[in-house]
Every structure is written in structure tokens, then in C-alpha cells.
Amino acid sequence: MPITTCVFDAYGTLFDVAAAAREAAKEPAFAAIADTWPQLAEHWRLKQLQYSWLRAVTGAHDDFWQVTQEGLDWSLEKLGVADDPALRERLLALYWELQAFAEVPAMLRALKDGGLNTAILSNGSPAMLDGAVQSAGISDLLDVSLSVESVGVFKPHASVYDLVGQHYGCAKGEVLFVSSNGWDAAAATGYGFTTAWVNRGGDPVDRLPWKPAHQLRDLSGIPALAGL
């Protein structure tokens, strides 16, 4: 079945989530993380995801902005800088200004020029996603940002993946789903999407019942996978 619809996870896939810590670390006021910002970024992302999974399985849903703050607070304490409210405030502000990875605009433009649907499907709240899309300057290259807030549970719950068919009226086999999270791409494979895992770090494949159909180092190869 030909691909008609390309759907992207947002954070870590289209948008560089390490950028907030990296940019803050360049500022003289936050020299405390000049050497440890990579660890801060890694802890922050991992806790953000872990808290989303725990909220999903326990039914204790809250929006992704709350989870993002909680993950940051744990990470700051882990690195011994939890007593710097200005650092916390700056990191959270920068999270609303994440830039897209360098290849994203041209990749999305190729998909749109090829007549394909393009969308975000993300744990992010609508406000967060709008901020990221606007900051990255790619709003004209995306049809819609679909947020888990409309179903009240985080990925990889199947009701999140349902949002694509509900919006576009397309069959699962028409969808190429792209994520930088191996577990997300794997779950989407189990759901019935064609999937691509953007494995920028060269990580091992997750030991799950399903595997991503394709594996790439960046997003530049997505138009070819979509048949363009």
C-alpha cells in the first residue's frame, strides 16, 4: 500500500531536546553546568520518558509540561544544582525554543512537494508543540500537530496512534511513522504502521515484541522511504 501520510514524533525526532542544556551551558551565569550539560540533558530526557510511562500505566495522567518539569527537577538534584532557581527557569524557557535538526526543513519540504500528508504525533501538550513548531519555523510544512492530550494517556498506548487515522481517514498501511525513540517505533510497528527509527546515537535495538521496519541515522532519507 503506497505511503500517503508521514507522521513524526516531535521531541528528539524533529526537535533537538539536548539544545536547552547545551545553550544554557554557554551562558556565563550557568557555568555550573558547563562540563556536565550532556549528563543533564540525558538525565532530563530519560526521566521525562520514564515519568510518562509510569503515568500511563498507573492512570495518573498529567500534561507533558508537568512531566518535563518533574524530570528536570530530578536531574538538577542528581547533578547537585537544584539550588539554582535561575538555572531551572532558563532551562525551561529554552525548552520552548528548541530548534529543529538541520535536515528537517528540506525533508519536510520534499514530502509536501511530493503531495504527502505531514503531521506530528507527540506526547507534548498542544501549547508546547505550537511553541516548538513556531520557534523552528516549520509551521507551513506540517498539516497538524496531534497531541496525546486529546486522549489523556501517553505513548505507546494504542489510542494515541489511533489519532492519525481519525484525523486523516487513512489506513494504517498508508502511514510512515518516524521516531527517534526505538520503543515508540517498535510499538507503532506492532500497531500496524510502517516505521522508521532515527537512531542518531547508534543505539542497540530495543528487546521488544516488534522492531522498526527501517533504521536511519538522520531524517534525510525519509522521502525515499515514503516512495519519493
mmCIF file of N, CA, C and O in Angstrom, residues 37-140:
data_model
loop_
_atom_site.group_PDB
_atom_site.id
_atom_site.type_symbol
_atom_site.label_atom_id
_atom_site.label_comp_id
_atom_site.label_asym_id
_atom_site.label_seq_id
_atom_site.Cartn_x
_atom_site.Cartn_y
_atom_site.Cartn_z
ATOM 1 N N TRP A 37 26.604 19.498 31.192
ATOM 2 C CA TRP A 37 25.333 19.633 30.484
ATOM 3 C C TRP A 37 24.939 18.385 29.694
ATOM 4 O O TRP A 37 23.737 18.092 29.598
ATOM 5 N N PRO A 38 25.895 17.610 29.128
ATOM 6 C CA PRO A 38 25.444 16.398 28.434
ATOM 7 C C PRO A 38 24.744 15.409 29.368
ATOM 8 O O PRO A 38 23.743 14.789 28.992
ATOM 9 N N GLN A 39 25.281 15.262 30.581
ATOM 10 C CA GLN A 39 24.635 14.380 31.550
ATOM 11 C C GLN A 39 23.273 14.926 31.963
ATOM 12 O O GLN A 39 22.310 14.181 32.113
ATOM 13 N N LEU A 40 23.199 16.256 32.126
ATOM 14 C CA LEU A 40 21.927 16.879 32.473
ATOM 15 C C LEU A 40 20.891 16.615 31.387
ATOM 16 O O LEU A 40 19.750 16.215 31.681
ATOM 17 N N ALA A 41 21.275 16.814 30.143
ATOM 18 C CA ALA A 41 20.349 16.583 29.031
ATOM 19 C C ALA A 41 19.895 15.132 28.982
ATOM 20 O O ALA A 41 18.711 14.840 28.747
ATOM 21 N N GLU A 42 20.837 14.211 29.212
ATOM 22 C CA GLU A 42 20.497 12.779 29.152
ATOM 23 C C GLU A 42 19.562 12.386 30.293
ATOM 24 O O GLU A 42 18.563 11.689 30.081
ATOM 25 N N HIS A 43 19.887 12.829 31.519
ATOM 26 C CA HIS A 43 19.021 12.534 32.668
ATOM 27 C C HIS A 43 17.627 13.118 32.463
ATOM 28 O O HIS A 43 16.614 12.460 32.737
ATOM 29 N N TRP A 44 17.580 14.339 32.008
ATOM 30 C CA TRP A 44 16.313 15.042 31.832
ATOM 31 C C TRP A 44 15.417 14.301 30.846
ATOM 32 O O TRP A 44 14.244 14.049 31.121
ATOM 33 N N ARG A 45 15.975 13.906 29.727
ATOM 34 C CA ARG A 45 15.184 13.199 28.725
ATOM 35 C C ARG A 45 14.723 11.837 29.231
ATOM 36 O O ARG A 45 13.564 11.448 29.036
ATOM 37 N N LEU A 46 15.618 11.117 29.902
ATOM 38 C CA LEU A 46 15.257 9.793 30.385
ATOM 39 C C LEU A 46 14.151 9.863 31.438
ATOM 40 O O LEU A 46 13.177 9.094 31.384
ATOM 41 N N LYS A 47 14.276 10.784 32.386
ATOM 42 C CA LYS A 47 13.253 10.903 33.424
ATOM 43 C C LYS A 47 11.928 11.382 32.842
ATOM 44 O O LYS A 47 10.853 10.940 33.259
ATOM 45 N N GLN A 48 11.996 12.279 31.882
ATOM 46 C CA GLN A 48 10.786 12.744 31.209
ATOM 47 C C GLN A 48 10.030 11.554 30.616
ATOM 48 O O GLN A 48 8.802 11.428 30.772
ATOM 49 N N LEU A 49 10.735 10.662 29.939
ATOM 50 C CA LEU A 49 10.107 9.485 29.348
ATOM 51 C C LEU A 49 9.641 8.501 30.407
ATOM 52 O O LEU A 49 8.520 7.977 30.340
ATOM 53 N N GLN A 50 10.491 8.228 31.402
ATOM 54 C CA GLN A 50 10.109 7.285 32.444
ATOM 55 C C GLN A 50 8.845 7.745 33.171
ATOM 56 O O GLN A 50 7.943 6.935 33.455
ATOM 57 N N TYR A 51 8.766 9.027 33.460
ATOM 58 C CA TYR A 51 7.582 9.533 34.159
ATOM 59 C C TYR A 51 6.345 9.448 33.275
ATOM 60 O O TYR A 51 5.235 9.231 33.765
ATOM 61 N N SER A 52 6.513 9.622 31.965
ATOM 62 C CA SER A 52 5.354 9.491 31.080
ATOM 63 C C SER A 52 4.855 8.046 31.062
ATOM 64 O O SER A 52 3.643 7.795 31.089
ATOM 65 N N TRP A 53 5.772 7.085 31.033
ATOM 66 C CA TRP A 53 5.360 5.670 31.046
ATOM 67 C C TRP A 53 4.652 5.321 32.356
ATOM 68 O O TRP A 53 3.628 4.642 32.352
ATOM 69 N N LEU A 54 5.223 5.769 33.463
ATOM 70 C CA LEU A 54 4.628 5.452 34.765
ATOM 71 C C LEU A 54 3.243 6.070 34.912
ATOM 72 O O LEU A 54 2.325 5.450 35.442
ATOM 73 N N ARG A 55 3.090 7.285 34.417
ATOM 74 C CA ARG A 55 1.767 7.909 34.467
ATOM 75 C C ARG A 55 0.780 7.161 33.575
ATOM 76 O O ARG A 55 -0.397 7.038 33.916
ATOM 77 N N ALA A 56 1.262 6.656 32.440
ATOM 78 C CA ALA A 56 0.368 5.933 31.532
ATOM 79 C C ALA A 56 -0.127 4.636 32.156
ATOM 80 O O ALA A 56 -1.324 4.320 32.089
ATOM 81 N N VAL A 57 0.768 3.870 32.774
ATOM 82 C CA VAL A 57 0.357 2.564 33.303
ATOM 83 C C VAL A 57 -0.418 2.681 34.611
ATOM 84 O O VAL A 57 -1.178 1.770 34.963
ATOM 85 N N THR A 58 -0.253 3.793 35.324
ATOM 86 C CA THR A 58 -0.984 3.969 36.582
ATOM 87 C C THR A 58 -2.252 4.802 36.422
ATOM 88 O O THR A 58 -3.019 4.941 37.374
ATOM 89 N N GLY A 59 -2.450 5.368 35.237
ATOM 90 C CA GLY A 59 -3.628 6.202 35.017
ATOM 91 C C GLY A 59 -3.542 7.569 35.668
ATOM 92 O O GLY A 59 -4.557 8.257 35.801
ATOM 93 N N ALA A 60 -2.340 7.984 36.058
ATOM 94 C CA ALA A 60 -2.154 9.276 36.725
ATOM 95 C C ALA A 60 -1.706 10.321 35.714
ATOM 96 O O ALA A 60 -0.636 10.919 35.839
ATOM 97 N N HIS A 61 -2.510 10.569 34.704
ATOM 98 C CA HIS A 61 -2.092 11.445 33.616
ATOM 99 C C HIS A 61 -1.985 12.900 34.060
ATOM 100 O O HIS A 61 -2.797 13.401 34.839
ATOM 101 N N ASP A 62 -0.968 13.549 33.545
ATOM 102 C CA ASP A 62 -0.828 14.997 33.611
ATOM 103 C C ASP A 62 -0.181 15.408 32.303
ATOM 104 O O ASP A 62 0.340 14.566 31.578
ATOM 105 N N ASP A 63 -0.225 16.703 31.970
ATOM 106 C CA ASP A 63 0.302 17.059 30.659
ATOM 107 C C ASP A 63 1.832 17.007 30.643
ATOM 108 O O ASP A 63 2.489 16.940 31.680
ATOM 109 N N PHE A 64 2.386 17.020 29.441
ATOM 110 C CA PHE A 64 3.809 16.787 29.242
ATOM 111 C C PHE A 64 4.659 17.912 29.818
ATOM 112 O O PHE A 64 5.831 17.686 30.137
ATOM 113 N N TRP A 65 4.105 19.080 29.944
ATOM 114 C CA TRP A 65 4.865 20.169 30.550
ATOM 115 C C TRP A 65 5.130 19.882 32.019
ATOM 116 O O TRP A 65 6.228 20.132 32.528
ATOM 117 N N GLN A 66 4.144 19.328 32.724
ATOM 118 C CA GLN A 66 4.345 18.945 34.114
ATOM 119 C C GLN A 66 5.409 17.856 34.221
ATOM 120 O O GLN A 66 6.309 17.919 35.057
ATOM 121 N N VAL A 67 5.330 16.859 33.349
ATOM 122 C CA VAL A 67 6.303 15.772 33.348
ATOM 123 C C VAL A 67 7.701 16.302 33.014
ATOM 124 O O VAL A 67 8.705 15.870 33.594
ATOM 125 N N THR A 68 7.773 17.247 32.091
ATOM 126 C CA THR A 68 9.052 17.842 31.712
ATOM 127 C C THR A 68 9.687 18.563 32.896
ATOM 128 O O THR A 68 10.900 18.444 33.134
ATOM 129 N N GLN A 69 8.895 19.289 33.651
ATOM 130 C CA GLN A 69 9.424 19.982 34.830
ATOM 131 C C GLN A 69 9.878 18.996 35.900
ATOM 132 O O GLN A 69 10.930 19.193 36.533
ATOM 133 N N GLU A 70 9.105 17.950 36.102
ATOM 134 C CA GLU A 70 9.468 16.955 37.109
ATOM 135 C C GLU A 70 10.762 16.243 36.735
ATOM 136 O O GLU A 70 11.616 15.980 37.599
ATOM 137 N N GLY A 71 10.913 15.934 35.449
ATOM 138 C CA GLY A 71 12.145 15.304 35.007
ATOM 139 C C GLY A 71 13.348 16.208 35.186
ATOM 140 O O GLY A 71 14.439 15.759 35.569
ATOM 141 N N LEU A 72 13.174 17.491 34.920
ATOM 142 C CA LEU A 72 14.266 18.444 35.114
ATOM 143 C C LEU A 72 14.629 18.562 36.585
ATOM 144 O O LEU A 72 15.815 18.576 36.939
ATOM 145 N N ASP A 73 13.636 18.648 37.457
ATOM 146 C CA ASP A 73 13.918 18.798 38.889
ATOM 147 C C ASP A 73 14.728 17.622 39.417
ATOM 148 O O ASP A 73 15.672 17.803 40.205
ATOM 149 N N TRP A 74 14.386 16.406 38.990
ATOM 150 C CA TRP A 74 15.169 15.230 39.407
ATOM 151 C C TRP A 74 16.604 15.355 38.899
ATOM 152 O O TRP A 74 17.563 15.075 39.631
ATOM 153 N N SER A 75 16.758 15.771 37.673
ATOM 154 C CA SER A 75 18.073 15.847 37.046
ATOM 155 C C SER A 75 18.955 16.906 37.692
ATOM 156 O O SER A 75 20.155 16.691 37.897
ATOM 157 N N LEU A 76 18.370 18.046 38.012
ATOM 158 C CA LEU A 76 19.135 19.096 38.681
ATOM 159 C C LEU A 76 19.610 18.632 40.051
ATOM 160 O O LEU A 76 20.751 18.905 40.454
ATOM 161 N N GLU A 77 18.741 17.919 40.767
ATOM 162 C CA GLU A 77 19.146 17.393 42.074
ATOM 163 C C GLU A 77 20.243 16.341 41.912
ATOM 164 O O GLU A 77 21.209 16.311 42.690
ATOM 165 N N LYS A 78 20.112 15.500 40.909
ATOM 166 C CA LYS A 78 21.106 14.460 40.665
ATOM 167 C C LYS A 78 22.496 15.054 40.452
ATOM 168 O O LYS A 78 23.505 14.504 40.921
ATOM 169 N N LEU A 79 22.556 16.204 39.772
ATOM 170 C CA LEU A 79 23.839 16.834 39.462
ATOM 171 C C LEU A 79 24.260 17.874 40.506
ATOM 172 O O LEU A 79 25.273 18.551 40.333
ATOM 173 N N GLY A 80 23.475 18.013 41.564
ATOM 174 C CA GLY A 80 23.846 18.898 42.657
ATOM 175 C C GLY A 80 23.659 20.372 42.383
ATOM 176 O O GLY A 80 24.324 21.215 43.000
ATOM 177 N N VAL A 81 22.731 20.723 41.471
ATOM 178 C CA VAL A 81 22.496 22.133 41.154
ATOM 179 C C VAL A 81 21.016 22.498 41.333
ATOM 180 O O VAL A 81 20.512 23.412 40.685
ATOM 181 N N ALA A 82 20.353 21.789 42.219
ATOM 182 C CA ALA A 82 18.927 22.027 42.424
ATOM 183 C C ALA A 82 18.645 23.325 43.161
ATOM 184 O O ALA A 82 17.493 23.775 43.228
ATOM 185 N N ASP A 83 19.691 23.942 43.722
ATOM 186 C CA ASP A 83 19.502 25.174 44.496
ATOM 187 C C ASP A 83 19.711 26.430 43.640
ATOM 188 O O ASP A 83 19.978 27.514 44.171
ATOM 189 N N ASP A 84 19.568 26.295 42.321
ATOM 190 C CA ASP A 84 19.757 27.424 41.414
ATOM 191 C C ASP A 84 18.466 27.658 40.630
ATOM 192 O O ASP A 84 18.298 27.156 39.525
ATOM 193 N N PRO A 85 17.527 28.426 41.197
ATOM 194 C CA PRO A 85 16.243 28.625 40.521
ATOM 195 C C PRO A 85 16.375 29.341 39.179
ATOM 196 O O PRO A 85 15.567 29.120 38.277
ATOM 197 N N ALA A 86 17.398 30.179 39.031
ATOM 198 C CA ALA A 86 17.586 30.876 37.761
ATOM 199 C C ALA A 86 17.959 29.888 36.658
ATOM 200 O O ALA A 86 17.522 30.025 35.509
ATOM 201 N N LEU A 87 18.763 28.895 37.001
ATOM 202 C CA LEU A 87 19.129 27.863 36.026
ATOM 203 C C LEU A 87 17.901 27.076 35.606
ATOM 204 O O LEU A 87 17.681 26.830 34.409
ATOM 205 N N ARG A 88 17.097 26.689 36.574
ATOM 206 C CA ARG A 88 15.864 25.951 36.261
ATOM 207 C C ARG A 88 14.971 26.760 35.330
ATOM 208 O O ARG A 88 14.463 26.251 34.319
ATOM 209 N N GLU A 89 14.786 28.028 35.659
ATOM 210 C CA GLU A 89 13.922 28.891 34.849
ATOM 211 C C GLU A 89 14.464 29.035 33.429
ATOM 212 O O GLU A 89 13.703 28.995 32.452
ATOM 213 N N ARG A 90 15.776 29.174 33.307
ATOM 214 C CA ARG A 90 16.374 29.345 31.985
ATOM 215 C C ARG A 90 16.227 28.082 31.141
ATOM 216 O O ARG A 90 15.899 28.141 29.946
ATOM 217 N N LEU A 91 16.463 26.925 31.750
ATOM 218 C CA LEU A 91 16.344 25.662 31.025
ATOM 219 C C LEU A 91 14.917 25.437 30.530
ATOM 220 O O LEU A 91 14.698 25.011 29.395
ATOM 221 N N LEU A 92 13.955 25.744 31.371
ATOM 222 C CA LEU A 92 12.561 25.565 30.967
ATOM 223 C C LEU A 92 12.181 26.540 29.860
ATOM 224 O O LEU A 92 11.455 26.178 28.927
ATOM 225 N N ALA A 93 12.690 27.762 29.938
ATOM 226 C CA ALA A 93 12.403 28.731 28.874
ATOM 227 C C ALA A 93 12.993 28.263 27.549
ATOM 228 O O ALA A 93 12.349 28.372 26.495
ATOM 229 N N LEU A 94 14.211 27.732 27.595
ATOM 230 C CA LEU A 94 14.860 27.265 26.371
ATOM 231 C C LEU A 94 14.140 26.064 25.773
ATOM 232 O O LEU A 94 14.190 25.846 24.556
ATOM 233 N N TYR A 95 13.454 25.294 26.598
ATOM 234 C CA TYR A 95 12.741 24.131 26.085
ATOM 235 C C TYR A 95 11.603 24.547 25.157
ATOM 236 O O TYR A 95 11.170 23.759 24.308
ATOM 237 N N TRP A 96 11.105 25.751 25.325
ATOM 238 C CA TRP A 96 10.052 26.271 24.446
ATOM 239 C C TRP A 96 10.621 26.815 23.147
ATOM 240 O O TRP A 96 9.860 27.209 22.257
ATOM 241 N N GLU A 97 11.946 26.843 23.020
ATOM 242 C CA GLU A 97 12.587 27.429 21.840
ATOM 243 C C GLU A 97 13.491 26.422 21.136
ATOM 244 O O GLU A 97 14.443 26.800 20.460
ATOM 245 N N LEU A 98 13.192 25.141 21.276
ATOM 246 C CA LEU A 98 14.033 24.115 20.656
ATOM 247 C C LEU A 98 14.058 24.281 19.144
ATOM 248 O O LEU A 98 13.030 24.543 18.521
ATOM 249 N N GLN A 99 15.232 24.100 18.574
ATOM 250 C CA GLN A 99 15.374 24.186 17.134
ATOM 251 C C GLN A 99 15.236 22.802 16.502
ATOM 252 O O GLN A 99 15.515 21.783 17.124
ATOM 253 N N ALA A 100 14.815 22.789 15.262
ATOM 254 C CA ALA A 100 14.739 21.533 14.517
ATOM 255 C C ALA A 100 16.150 21.102 14.117
ATOM 256 O O ALA A 100 17.056 21.923 13.969
ATOM 257 N N PHE A 101 16.326 19.794 13.936
ATOM 258 C CA PHE A 101 17.584 19.305 13.395
ATOM 259 C C PHE A 101 17.778 19.871 11.991
ATOM 260 O O PHE A 101 16.815 20.197 11.290
ATOM 261 N N ALA A 102 19.031 19.979 11.571
ATOM 262 C CA ALA A 102 19.375 20.730 10.363
ATOM 263 C C ALA A 102 18.658 20.231 9.108
ATOM 264 O O ALA A 102 18.294 21.023 8.228
ATOM 265 N N GLU A 103 18.441 18.925 9.006
ATOM 266 C CA GLU A 103 17.860 18.371 7.779
ATOM 267 C C GLU A 103 16.340 18.438 7.728
ATOM 268 O O GLU A 103 15.727 18.099 6.706
ATOM 269 N N VAL A 104 15.708 18.869 8.833
ATOM 270 C CA VAL A 104 14.241 18.801 8.928
ATOM 271 C C VAL A 104 13.520 19.645 7.886
ATOM 272 O O VAL A 104 12.606 19.151 7.201
ATOM 273 N N PRO A 105 13.830 20.932 7.706
ATOM 274 C CA PRO A 105 13.053 21.731 6.745
ATOM 275 C C PRO A 105 13.072 21.171 5.332
ATOM 276 O O PRO A 105 12.013 21.064 4.688
ATOM 277 N N ALA A 106 14.234 20.797 4.831
ATOM 278 C CA ALA A 106 14.318 20.271 3.462
ATOM 279 C C ALA A 106 13.594 18.941 3.345
ATOM 280 O O ALA A 106 12.947 18.658 2.321
ATOM 281 N N MET A 107 13.677 18.111 4.369
ATOM 282 C CA MET A 107 12.994 16.821 4.359
ATOM 283 C C MET A 107 11.485 17.003 4.301
ATOM 284 O O MET A 107 10.789 16.375 3.478
ATOM 285 N N LEU A 108 10.966 17.878 5.154
ATOM 286 C CA LEU A 108 9.520 18.121 5.159
ATOM 287 C C LEU A 108 9.062 18.765 3.858
ATOM 288 O O LEU A 108 7.991 18.442 3.336
ATOM 289 N N ARG A 109 9.866 19.654 3.318
ATOM 290 C CA ARG A 109 9.520 20.305 2.052
ATOM 291 C C ARG A 109 9.431 19.269 0.937
ATOM 292 O O ARG A 109 8.516 19.322 0.103
ATOM 293 N N ALA A 110 10.328 18.313 0.920
ATOM 294 C CA ALA A 110 10.286 17.263 -0.096
ATOM 295 C C ALA A 110 9.002 16.441 0.016
ATOM 296 O O ALA A 110 8.394 16.076 -0.995
ATOM 297 N N LEU A 111 8.597 16.151 1.246
ATOM 298 C CA LEU A 111 7.361 15.387 1.447
ATOM 299 C C LEU A 111 6.149 16.175 0.963
ATOM 300 O O LEU A 111 5.261 15.629 0.284
ATOM 301 N N LYS A 112 6.103 17.461 1.319
ATOM 302 C CA LYS A 112 4.957 18.284 0.893
ATOM 303 C C LYS A 112 4.942 18.453 -0.623
ATOM 304 O O LYS A 112 3.883 18.386 -1.255
ATOM 305 N N ASP A 113 6.102 18.678 -1.213
ATOM 306 C CA ASP A 113 6.182 18.815 -2.668
ATOM 307 C C ASP A 113 5.760 17.522 -3.365
ATOM 308 O O ASP A 113 5.268 17.556 -4.503
ATOM 309 N N GLY A 114 5.949 16.394 -2.684
ATOM 310 C CA GLY A 114 5.543 15.111 -3.227
ATOM 311 C C GLY A 114 4.077 14.783 -2.992
ATOM 312 O O GLY A 114 3.626 13.695 -3.360
ATOM 313 N N GLY A 115 3.344 15.705 -2.366
ATOM 314 C CA GLY A 115 1.918 15.525 -2.168
ATOM 315 C C GLY A 115 1.522 14.691 -0.965
ATOM 316 O O GLY A 115 0.366 14.253 -0.864
ATOM 317 N N LEU A 116 2.444 14.471 -0.040
ATOM 318 C CA LEU A 116 2.148 13.654 1.125
ATOM 319 C C LEU A 116 1.632 14.496 2.293
ATOM 320 O O LEU A 116 1.960 15.678 2.425
ATOM 321 N N ASN A 117 0.836 13.871 3.136
ATOM 322 C CA ASN A 117 0.420 14.477 4.392
ATOM 323 C C ASN A 117 1.602 14.456 5.358
ATOM 324 O O ASN A 117 2.373 13.483 5.380
ATOM 325 N N THR A 118 1.735 15.493 6.169
ATOM 326 C CA THR A 118 2.797 15.539 7.178
ATOM 327 C C THR A 118 2.207 15.983 8.500
ATOM 328 O O THR A 118 1.462 16.971 8.554
ATOM 329 N N ALA A 119 2.541 15.270 9.562
ATOM 330 C CA ALA A 119 1.966 15.580 10.870
ATOM 331 C C ALA A 119 2.949 15.231 11.976
ATOM 332 O O ALA A 119 3.853 14.408 11.798
ATOM 333 N N ILE A 120 2.727 15.841 13.124
ATOM 334 C CA ILE A 120 3.387 15.467 14.371
ATOM 335 C C ILE A 120 2.407 14.638 15.184
ATOM 336 O O ILE A 120 1.205 14.941 15.226
ATOM 337 N N LEU A 121 2.911 13.594 15.846
ATOM 338 C CA LEU A 121 2.143 12.826 16.832
ATOM 339 C C LEU A 121 3.012 12.723 18.068
ATOM 340 O O LEU A 121 4.026 12.022 18.060
ATOM 341 N N SER A 122 2.636 13.415 19.129
ATOM 342 C CA SER A 122 3.573 13.629 20.226
ATOM 343 C C SER A 122 2.918 13.569 21.595
ATOM 344 O O SER A 122 1.730 13.865 21.756
ATOM 345 N N ASN A 123 3.747 13.229 22.590
ATOM 346 C CA ASN A 123 3.342 13.361 23.987
ATOM 347 C C ASN A 123 3.176 14.816 24.398
ATOM 348 O O ASN A 123 2.547 15.108 25.418
ATOM 349 N N GLY A 124 3.759 15.728 23.657
ATOM 350 C CA GLY A 124 3.732 17.131 24.021
ATOM 351 C C GLY A 124 2.332 17.702 24.071
ATOM 352 O O GLY A 124 1.439 17.269 23.332
ATOM 353 N N SER A 125 2.139 18.672 24.934
ATOM 354 C CA SER A 125 0.860 19.365 25.003
ATOM 355 C C SER A 125 0.704 20.247 23.764
ATOM 356 O O SER A 125 1.690 20.608 23.120
ATOM 357 N N PRO A 126 -0.520 20.609 23.401
ATOM 358 C CA PRO A 126 -0.702 21.475 22.227
ATOM 359 C C PRO A 126 0.107 22.766 22.296
ATOM 360 O O PRO A 126 0.692 23.178 21.296
ATOM 361 N N ALA A 127 0.150 23.396 23.466
ATOM 362 C CA ALA A 127 0.896 24.652 23.588
ATOM 363 C C ALA A 127 2.386 24.430 23.384
ATOM 364 O O ALA A 127 3.066 25.226 22.721
ATOM 365 N N MET A 128 2.925 23.357 23.945
ATOM 366 C CA MET A 128 4.342 23.055 23.776
ATOM 367 C C MET A 128 4.681 22.803 22.304
ATOM 368 O O MET A 128 5.681 23.303 21.790
ATOM 369 N N LEU A 129 3.843 22.026 21.650
ATOM 370 C CA LEU A 129 4.101 21.700 20.249
ATOM 371 C C LEU A 129 4.009 22.934 19.364
ATOM 372 O O LEU A 129 4.824 23.129 18.464
ATOM 373 N N ASP A 130 3.031 23.775 19.643
ATOM 374 C CA ASP A 130 2.905 25.005 18.868
ATOM 375 C C ASP A 130 4.140 25.877 19.054
ATOM 376 O O ASP A 130 4.664 26.447 18.081
ATOM 377 N N GLY A 131 4.630 25.977 20.288
ATOM 378 C CA GLY A 131 5.824 26.765 20.544
ATOM 379 C C GLY A 131 7.035 26.247 19.799
ATOM 380 O O GLY A 131 7.802 27.015 19.213
ATOM 381 N N ALA A 132 7.206 24.916 19.800
ATOM 382 C CA ALA A 132 8.361 24.323 19.116
ATOM 383 C C ALA A 132 8.271 24.498 17.609
ATOM 384 O O ALA A 132 9.256 24.855 16.951
ATOM 385 N N VAL A 133 7.082 24.264 17.054
ATOM 386 C CA VAL A 133 6.903 24.397 15.598
ATOM 387 C C VAL A 133 7.143 25.829 15.146
ATOM 388 O O VAL A 133 7.821 26.077 14.135
ATOM 389 N N GLN A 134 6.597 26.780 15.902
ATOM 390 C CA GLN A 134 6.774 28.184 15.543
ATOM 391 C C GLN A 134 8.227 28.616 15.695
ATOM 392 O O GLN A 134 8.769 29.330 14.837
ATOM 393 N N SER A 135 8.875 28.177 16.776
ATOM 394 C CA SER A 135 10.269 28.548 17.014
ATOM 395 C C SER A 135 11.181 28.003 15.918
ATOM 396 O O SER A 135 12.128 28.674 15.493
ATOM 397 N N ALA A 136 10.875 26.793 15.448
ATOM 398 C CA ALA A 136 11.688 26.174 14.407
ATOM 399 C C ALA A 136 11.347 26.670 13.012
ATOM 400 O O ALA A 136 12.069 26.368 12.051
ATOM 401 N N GLY A 137 10.250 27.414 12.874
ATOM 402 C CA GLY A 137 9.874 27.974 11.585
ATOM 403 C C GLY A 137 9.418 26.944 10.565
ATOM 404 O O GLY A 137 9.653 27.102 9.365
ATOM 405 N N ILE A 138 8.712 25.888 11.029
ATOM 406 C CA ILE A 138 8.294 24.830 10.105
ATOM 407 C C ILE A 138 6.776 24.658 10.078
ATOM 408 O O ILE A 138 6.282 23.626 9.611
ATOM 409 N N SER A 139 6.042 25.650 10.533
ATOM 410 C CA SER A 139 4.587 25.512 10.607
ATOM 411 C C SER A 139 3.950 25.297 9.238
ATOM 412 O O SER A 139 2.936 24.597 9.116
ATOM 413 N N ASP A 140 4.546 25.874 8.192
ATOM 414 C CA ASP A 140 3.979 25.733 6.848
ATOM 415 C C ASP A 140 4.269 24.379 6.220
ATOM 416 O O ASP A 140 3.736 24.058 5.147
#
